[in-house]
PDB file of C-alpha atoms in Angstrom:
ATOM      1  CA  UNK G   1       9.900 -15.780  10.119  1.00  0.00           C
ATOM      2  CA  UNK G   2       8.295 -14.445   6.940  1.00  0.00           C
ATOM      3  CA  UNK G   3       9.304 -10.865   6.416  1.00  0.00           C
ATOM      4  CA  UNK G   4      10.138  -8.011   4.090  1.00  0.00           C
ATOM      5  CA  UNK G   5      13.311  -6.210   5.139  1.00  0.00           C
ATOM      6  CA  UNK G   6      14.080  -2.672   4.113  1.00  0.00           C
ATOM      7  CA  UNK G   7      17.283  -0.765   4.743  1.00  0.00           C
ATOM      8  CA  UNK G   8      17.983   1.800   5.922  1.00  0.00           C
ATOM      9  CA  UNK G   9      15.069   2.792   8.179  1.00  0.00           C
ATOM     10  CA  UNK G  10      16.093   6.437   8.140  1.00  0.00           C
ATOM     11  CA  UNK G  11      18.250   8.338   5.673  1.00  0.00           C
ATOM     12  CA  UNK G  12      19.168  11.989   5.295  1.00  0.00           C
ATOM     13  CA  UNK G  13      21.024  12.869   2.129  1.00  0.00           C
ATOM     14  CA  UNK G  14      21.882  15.840  -0.046  1.00  0.00           C
ATOM     15  CA  UNK G  15      20.455  16.749  -3.425  1.00  0.00           C
ATOM     16  CA  UNK G  16      22.074  14.887  -6.287  1.00  0.00           C
ATOM     17  CA  UNK G  17      23.852  12.201  -4.290  1.00  0.00           C
ATOM     18  CA  UNK G  18      22.885   8.796  -5.647  1.00  0.00           C
ATOM     19  CA  UNK G  19      21.346   6.393  -3.144  1.00  0.00           C
ATOM     20  CA  UNK G  20      19.849   2.922  -3.005  1.00  0.00           C
ATOM     21  CA  UNK G  21      17.188   1.635  -0.648  1.00  0.00           C
ATOM     22  CA  UNK G  22      17.303  -2.132  -0.377  1.00  0.00           C
ATOM     23  CA  UNK G  23      14.357  -4.503  -0.062  1.00  0.00           C
ATOM     24  CA  UNK G  24      14.586  -8.221   0.538  1.00  0.00           C
ATOM     25  CA  UNK G  25      11.888 -10.859   1.137  1.00  0.00           C
ATOM     26  CA  UNK G  26      12.273 -14.443   2.310  1.00  0.00           C
ATOM     27  CA  UNK G  27       8.898 -15.780   1.140  1.00  0.00           C
ATOM     28  CA  UNK G  28       9.789 -16.633  -2.462  1.00  0.00           C
ATOM     29  CA  UNK G  29       7.208 -14.130  -3.707  1.00  0.00           C
ATOM     30  CA  UNK G  30       7.172 -13.282  -7.384  1.00  0.00           C
ATOM     31  CA  UNK G  31       5.420  -9.929  -7.021  1.00  0.00           C
ATOM     32  CA  UNK G  32       7.250  -7.032  -5.347  1.00  0.00           C
ATOM     33  CA  UNK G  33       6.472  -3.342  -5.298  1.00  0.00           C
ATOM     34  CA  UNK G  34       7.635   0.057  -4.066  1.00  0.00           C
ATOM     35  CA  UNK G  35       5.375   2.793  -2.694  1.00  0.00           C
ATOM     36  CA  UNK G  36       5.880   6.265  -1.366  1.00  0.00           C
ATOM     37  CA  UNK G  37       3.611   7.713   1.278  1.00  0.00           C
ATOM     38  CA  UNK G  38       2.990  11.420   1.617  1.00  0.00           C
ATOM     39  CA  UNK G  39       0.434  13.220   3.808  1.00  0.00           C
ATOM     40  CA  UNK G  40      -2.964  13.376   2.128  1.00  0.00           C
ATOM     41  CA  UNK G  41      -1.819  11.354  -0.876  1.00  0.00           C
ATOM     42  CA  UNK G  42      -1.907   7.865   0.572  1.00  0.00           C
ATOM     43  CA  UNK G  43       0.309   5.117  -0.817  1.00  0.00           C
ATOM     44  CA  UNK G  44       1.391   5.753  -4.383  1.00  0.00           C
ATOM     45  CA  UNK G  45       3.032   3.017  -6.351  1.00  0.00           C
ATOM     46  CA  UNK G  46       6.451   3.797  -7.820  1.00  0.00           C
ATOM     47  CA  UNK G  47       7.442   0.564  -9.553  1.00  0.00           C
ATOM     48  CA  UNK G  48       6.485  -3.053  -9.330  1.00  0.00           C
ATOM     49  CA  UNK G  49       7.928  -6.351 -10.501  1.00  0.00           C
ATOM     50  CA  UNK G  50       6.129  -9.508 -11.526  1.00  0.00           C
ATOM     51  CA  UNK G  51       9.282 -11.645 -11.443  1.00  0.00           C
ATOM     52  CA  UNK G  52      13.028 -11.613 -12.049  1.00  0.00           C
ATOM     53  CA  UNK G  53      13.928  -9.140 -14.819  1.00  0.00           C
ATOM     54  CA  UNK G  54      10.250  -8.131 -15.187  1.00  0.00           C
ATOM     55  CA  UNK G  55       9.462  -4.646 -13.923  1.00  0.00           C
ATOM     56  CA  UNK G  56       6.968  -1.936 -14.791  1.00  0.00           C
ATOM     57  CA  UNK G  57       6.171   1.628 -13.836  1.00  0.00           C
ATOM     58  CA  UNK G  58       3.595   2.439 -11.232  1.00  0.00           C
ATOM     59  CA  UNK G  59       1.842   5.766 -10.846  1.00  0.00           C
ATOM     60  CA  UNK G  60       4.830   7.941  -9.849  1.00  0.00           C
ATOM     61  CA  UNK G  61       8.007   6.459 -11.408  1.00  0.00           C
ATOM     62  CA  UNK G  62       9.792   9.708 -12.328  1.00  0.00           C
ATOM     63  CA  UNK G  63      13.179  10.047 -10.651  1.00  0.00           C
ATOM     64  CA  UNK G  64      13.378   6.393  -9.605  1.00  0.00           C
ATOM     65  CA  UNK G  65      14.880   3.202 -10.979  1.00  0.00           C
ATOM     66  CA  UNK G  66      14.551  -0.395  -9.899  1.00  0.00           C
ATOM     67  CA  UNK G  67      16.128  -3.705 -10.744  1.00  0.00           C
ATOM     68  CA  UNK G  68      15.140  -7.308 -10.108  1.00  0.00           C
ATOM     69  CA  UNK G  69      18.152  -9.522 -10.703  1.00  0.00           C
ATOM     70  CA  UNK G  70      17.177 -12.013  -8.000  1.00  0.00           C
ATOM     71  CA  UNK G  71      13.763 -13.054  -6.794  1.00  0.00           C
ATOM     72  CA  UNK G  72      14.328 -12.006  -3.197  1.00  0.00           C
ATOM     73  CA  UNK G  73      15.738  -8.513  -3.816  1.00  0.00           C
ATOM     74  CA  UNK G  74      14.129  -5.420  -5.303  1.00  0.00           C
ATOM     75  CA  UNK G  75      16.250  -2.309  -4.686  1.00  0.00           C
ATOM     76  CA  UNK G  76      14.984   1.231  -5.291  1.00  0.00           C
ATOM     77  CA  UNK G  77      17.536   3.570  -6.821  1.00  0.00           C
ATOM     78  CA  UNK G  78      17.482   7.352  -6.784  1.00  0.00           C
ATOM     79  CA  UNK G  79      20.151   8.459  -9.266  1.00  0.00           C
ATOM     80  CA  UNK G  80      19.899  12.155  -8.418  1.00  0.00           C
ATOM     81  CA  UNK G  81      17.633  12.703  -5.422  1.00  0.00           C
ATOM     82  CA  UNK G  82      15.751  15.967  -5.089  1.00  0.00           C
ATOM     83  CA  UNK G  83      13.899  17.499  -2.112  1.00  0.00           C
ATOM     84  CA  UNK G  84      10.503  16.511  -3.578  1.00  0.00           C
ATOM     85  CA  UNK G  85      11.521  12.886  -3.077  1.00  0.00           C
ATOM     86  CA  UNK G  86      11.515  13.388   0.668  1.00  0.00           C
ATOM     87  CA  UNK G  87       8.966  10.817   1.763  1.00  0.00           C
ATOM     88  CA  UNK G  88       8.235   7.581   3.591  1.00  0.00           C
ATOM     89  CA  UNK G  89       8.936   4.600   1.331  1.00  0.00           C
ATOM     90  CA  UNK G  90       7.515   1.096   1.637  1.00  0.00           C
ATOM     91  CA  UNK G  91       8.479  -2.071  -0.128  1.00  0.00           C
ATOM     92  CA  UNK G  92       5.934  -4.889  -0.340  1.00  0.00           C
ATOM     93  CA  UNK G  93       5.817  -8.415  -1.699  1.00  0.00           C
ATOM     94  CA  UNK G  94       3.315 -11.190  -2.282  1.00  0.00           C
ATOM     95  CA  UNK G  95      -0.263 -11.131  -3.493  1.00  0.00           C
ATOM     96  CA  UNK G  96      -3.711 -11.434  -1.991  1.00  0.00           C
ATOM     97  CA  UNK G  97      -3.819 -11.939   1.744  1.00  0.00           C
ATOM     98  CA  UNK G  98      -0.082 -12.663   1.752  1.00  0.00           C
ATOM     99  CA  UNK G  99       0.780  -9.124   0.668  1.00  0.00           C
ATOM    100  CA  UNK G 100       3.371  -7.968   3.214  1.00  0.00           C
ATOM    101  CA  UNK G 101       4.921  -4.546   3.732  1.00  0.00           C
ATOM    102  CA  UNK G 102       8.381  -3.744   4.979  1.00  0.00           C
ATOM    103  CA  UNK G 103       8.865  -1.448   7.973  1.00  0.00           C
ATOM    104  CA  UNK G 104       9.454   1.602   5.816  1.00  0.00           C
ATOM    105  CA  UNK G 105      12.329   3.945   5.001  1.00  0.00           C
ATOM    106  CA  UNK G 106      12.021   7.592   5.920  1.00  0.00           C
ATOM    107  CA  UNK G 107      14.080   9.564   3.420  1.00  0.00           C
ATOM    108  CA  UNK G 108      14.927  13.238   3.727  1.00  0.00           C
ATOM    109  CA  UNK G 109      16.658  15.017   0.851  1.00  0.00           C
ATOM    110  CA  UNK G 110      18.120  18.415   1.720  1.00  0.00           C
TER     111      UNK G 110
ATOM    112  CA  UNK T   1      -4.875   6.256 -11.056  1.00  0.00           C
ATOM    113  CA  UNK T   2      -5.586   5.929  -7.348  1.00  0.00           C
ATOM    114  CA  UNK T   3      -8.931   4.791  -5.951  1.00  0.00           C
ATOM    115  CA  UNK T   4     -10.751   7.605  -4.182  1.00  0.00           C
ATOM    116  CA  UNK T   5     -11.594   7.160  -0.519  1.00  0.00           C
ATOM    117  CA  UNK T   6     -14.121   9.037   1.583  1.00  0.00           C
ATOM    118  CA  UNK T   7     -14.222  10.479   4.090  1.00  0.00           C
ATOM    119  CA  UNK T   8     -10.631  11.677   4.399  1.00  0.00           C
ATOM    120  CA  UNK T   9     -10.878  11.709   8.176  1.00  0.00           C
ATOM    121  CA  UNK T  10     -13.410  10.811  10.836  1.00  0.00           C
ATOM    122  CA  UNK T  11     -13.514  11.078  14.615  1.00  0.00           C
ATOM    123  CA  UNK T  12     -15.715   8.706  16.593  1.00  0.00           C
ATOM    124  CA  UNK T  13     -16.480   8.001  20.195  1.00  0.00           C
ATOM    125  CA  UNK T  14     -15.792   4.481  21.359  1.00  0.00           C
ATOM    126  CA  UNK T  15     -18.760   2.274  20.486  1.00  0.00           C
ATOM    127  CA  UNK T  16     -19.924   4.261  17.464  1.00  0.00           C
ATOM    128  CA  UNK T  17     -20.042   2.920  13.911  1.00  0.00           C
ATOM    129  CA  UNK T  18     -18.208   4.116  10.824  1.00  0.00           C
ATOM    130  CA  UNK T  19     -18.293   3.504   7.090  1.00  0.00           C
ATOM    131  CA  UNK T  20     -15.367   4.135   4.770  1.00  0.00           C
ATOM    132  CA  UNK T  21     -15.975   4.173   1.043  1.00  0.00           C
ATOM    133  CA  UNK T  22     -13.651   3.497  -1.862  1.00  0.00           C
ATOM    134  CA  UNK T  23     -14.323   3.887  -5.574  1.00  0.00           C
ATOM    135  CA  UNK T  24     -12.422   3.452  -8.801  1.00  0.00           C
ATOM    136  CA  UNK T  25     -12.913   4.460 -12.407  1.00  0.00           C
ATOM    137  CA  UNK T  26     -11.144   1.326 -13.642  1.00  0.00           C
ATOM    138  CA  UNK T  27     -12.320  -2.260 -13.885  1.00  0.00           C
ATOM    139  CA  UNK T  28     -11.360  -4.168 -10.783  1.00  0.00           C
ATOM    140  CA  UNK T  29     -10.207  -7.661 -10.067  1.00  0.00           C
ATOM    141  CA  UNK T  30     -10.445  -7.501  -6.291  1.00  0.00           C
ATOM    142  CA  UNK T  31     -10.352  -5.094  -3.353  1.00  0.00           C
ATOM    143  CA  UNK T  32      -8.042  -5.192  -0.341  1.00  0.00           C
ATOM    144  CA  UNK T  33      -8.356  -3.300   2.925  1.00  0.00           C
ATOM    145  CA  UNK T  34      -5.436  -2.367   5.184  1.00  0.00           C
ATOM    146  CA  UNK T  35      -4.996  -0.496   8.443  1.00  0.00           C
ATOM    147  CA  UNK T  36      -1.895   1.482   9.300  1.00  0.00           C
ATOM    148  CA  UNK T  37      -0.896   2.733  12.740  1.00  0.00           C
ATOM    149  CA  UNK T  38       1.189   5.887  12.831  1.00  0.00           C
ATOM    150  CA  UNK T  39       4.795   5.217  11.822  1.00  0.00           C
ATOM    151  CA  UNK T  40       4.169   1.538  11.110  1.00  0.00           C
ATOM    152  CA  UNK T  41       3.669  -0.594   8.017  1.00  0.00           C
ATOM    153  CA  UNK T  42       0.114  -1.199   6.727  1.00  0.00           C
ATOM    154  CA  UNK T  43      -1.436  -4.427   7.978  1.00  0.00           C
ATOM    155  CA  UNK T  44      -3.764  -6.598   5.885  1.00  0.00           C
ATOM    156  CA  UNK T  45      -7.423  -6.721   7.025  1.00  0.00           C
ATOM    157  CA  UNK T  46      -9.316  -8.518   4.267  1.00  0.00           C
ATOM    158  CA  UNK T  47      -9.647  -9.134   0.564  1.00  0.00           C
ATOM    159  CA  UNK T  48     -12.848  -9.231  -1.487  1.00  0.00           C
ATOM    160  CA  UNK T  49     -13.067 -10.840  -4.885  1.00  0.00           C
ATOM    161  CA  UNK T  50     -15.437 -10.124  -7.744  1.00  0.00           C
ATOM    162  CA  UNK T  51     -18.994 -11.259  -7.145  1.00  0.00           C
ATOM    163  CA  UNK T  52     -20.409  -8.632  -4.792  1.00  0.00           C
ATOM    164  CA  UNK T  53     -19.326 -10.546  -1.727  1.00  0.00           C
ATOM    165  CA  UNK T  54     -19.280  -9.260   1.786  1.00  0.00           C
ATOM    166  CA  UNK T  55     -16.736 -10.341   4.325  1.00  0.00           C
ATOM    167  CA  UNK T  56     -16.414  -9.895   8.051  1.00  0.00           C
ATOM    168  CA  UNK T  57     -13.652  -9.968  10.573  1.00  0.00           C
ATOM    169  CA  UNK T  58     -14.744  -9.517  14.180  1.00  0.00           C
ATOM    170  CA  UNK T  59     -16.678  -6.228  14.075  1.00  0.00           C
ATOM    171  CA  UNK T  60     -15.094  -5.076  10.835  1.00  0.00           C
ATOM    172  CA  UNK T  61     -16.733  -6.064   7.572  1.00  0.00           C
ATOM    173  CA  UNK T  62     -16.625  -4.960   3.958  1.00  0.00           C
ATOM    174  CA  UNK T  63     -18.607  -5.179   0.755  1.00  0.00           C
ATOM    175  CA  UNK T  64     -17.629  -5.019  -2.898  1.00  0.00           C
ATOM    176  CA  UNK T  65     -19.999  -3.908  -5.647  1.00  0.00           C
ATOM    177  CA  UNK T  66     -18.117  -4.705  -8.845  1.00  0.00           C
ATOM    178  CA  UNK T  67     -20.797  -3.131 -11.022  1.00  0.00           C
ATOM    179  CA  UNK T  68     -20.327   0.240  -9.367  1.00  0.00           C
ATOM    180  CA  UNK T  69     -16.630  -0.465  -8.781  1.00  0.00           C
ATOM    181  CA  UNK T  70     -17.088   0.504  -5.183  1.00  0.00           C
ATOM    182  CA  UNK T  71     -16.172  -1.031  -1.877  1.00  0.00           C
ATOM    183  CA  UNK T  72     -17.144  -0.046   1.644  1.00  0.00           C
ATOM    184  CA  UNK T  73     -15.566  -0.917   4.989  1.00  0.00           C
ATOM    185  CA  UNK T  74     -17.878  -1.085   8.008  1.00  0.00           C
ATOM    186  CA  UNK T  75     -16.584  -0.706  11.548  1.00  0.00           C
ATOM    187  CA  UNK T  76     -19.180  -1.607  14.154  1.00  0.00           C
ATOM    188  CA  UNK T  77     -19.043  -0.632  17.826  1.00  0.00           C
ATOM    189  CA  UNK T  78     -15.600   0.859  17.321  1.00  0.00           C
ATOM    190  CA  UNK T  79     -12.830   0.215  19.812  1.00  0.00           C
ATOM    191  CA  UNK T  80      -9.834   2.387  20.678  1.00  0.00           C
ATOM    192  CA  UNK T  81      -7.612  -0.107  18.848  1.00  0.00           C
ATOM    193  CA  UNK T  82      -9.396   0.689  15.577  1.00  0.00           C
ATOM    194  CA  UNK T  83      -7.682   4.070  15.374  1.00  0.00           C
ATOM    195  CA  UNK T  84      -5.372   4.443  12.411  1.00  0.00           C
ATOM    196  CA  UNK T  85      -5.399   5.156   8.710  1.00  0.00           C
ATOM    197  CA  UNK T  86      -7.374   2.790   6.514  1.00  0.00           C
ATOM    198  CA  UNK T  87      -6.438   2.140   2.915  1.00  0.00           C
ATOM    199  CA  UNK T  88      -8.309   0.350   0.204  1.00  0.00           C
ATOM    200  CA  UNK T  89      -6.226  -1.343  -2.462  1.00  0.00           C
ATOM    201  CA  UNK T  90      -7.535  -2.213  -5.866  1.00  0.00           C
ATOM    202  CA  UNK T  91      -6.143  -4.981  -7.995  1.00  0.00           C
ATOM    203  CA  UNK T  92      -6.150  -3.824 -11.583  1.00  0.00           C
ATOM    204  CA  UNK T  93      -4.988  -5.433 -14.775  1.00  0.00           C
ATOM    205  CA  UNK T  94      -1.385  -4.407 -15.445  1.00  0.00           C
ATOM    206  CA  UNK T  95       0.491  -4.077 -18.703  1.00  0.00           C
ATOM    207  CA  UNK T  96       1.492  -7.713 -18.315  1.00  0.00           C
ATOM    208  CA  UNK T  97      -2.128  -8.809 -18.167  1.00  0.00           C
ATOM    209  CA  UNK T  98      -1.680  -9.553 -14.500  1.00  0.00           C
ATOM    210  CA  UNK T  99      -2.831  -7.799 -11.422  1.00  0.00           C
ATOM    211  CA  UNK T 100      -1.190  -4.745  -9.880  1.00  0.00           C
ATOM    212  CA  UNK T 101      -2.201  -3.385  -6.507  1.00  0.00           C
ATOM    213  CA  UNK T 102      -2.980   0.336  -6.308  1.00  0.00           C
ATOM    214  CA  UNK T 103      -3.919   2.016  -3.040  1.00  0.00           C
ATOM    215  CA  UNK T 104      -6.342   4.792  -2.215  1.00  0.00           C
ATOM    216  CA  UNK T 105      -5.614   8.083  -0.526  1.00  0.00           C
ATOM    217  CA  UNK T 106      -6.444   6.817   2.946  1.00  0.00           C
ATOM    218  CA  UNK T 107      -9.002   7.588   5.671  1.00  0.00           C
ATOM    219  CA  UNK T 108      -7.738   8.629   9.081  1.00  0.00           C
ATOM    220  CA  UNK T 109      -9.930   7.216  11.838  1.00  0.00           C
ATOM    221  CA  UNK T 110      -9.615   8.518  15.386  1.00  0.00           C
ATOM    222  CA  UNK T 111     -11.504   6.819  18.209  1.00  0.00           C
ATOM    223  CA  UNK T 112     -11.858   8.775  21.431  1.00  0.00           C
ATOM    224  CA  UNK T 113     -12.955   7.351  24.790  1.00  0.00           C
TER     225      UNK T 113
END
């Protein structure tokens, strides 16, 4: 089954404690992306990747890092999380009508 | 920069029609429309390419005016299942010369019986 898998689904952490949200797709897509969703602000792009070792900033990249060492994986790294990064995060891959979202990760930073 | 959607929210009675608009200040490659149910991932509805085309899917259709850089989503004879938040996504030219997909702020649609 074609899918984008994010882990974890829910995460509560403390300020400053490094964390990684994983994203994996099994569709051999080149394009992958991370978004955060906040009430009234819609889906805002954090980072995206056109292929292995090719990444670029989206609209709200501050406080986040990404890496793309393999085609299937695109982890989102928060080196020093802060409360303003509390949000619902979505990973997505593909292009056009094949653009597929993961189930989301609800992150709370206290 | 995010596309701007309007209205932000709308409440309809079952059977009524709705129009959701989306505009961008940047040159577009294509427009995507998605629907998201509360707590779930957005689901693809349709994609419109340059050329002013109009597409339909059951009683949901959309148009794309590339000159005005605007797209509109039309929901006809709305059903309860249409409730959710609708997002437009614009494909723009990225730093790599390829497309990147940027989403609008969303329109929350509530259908009541």
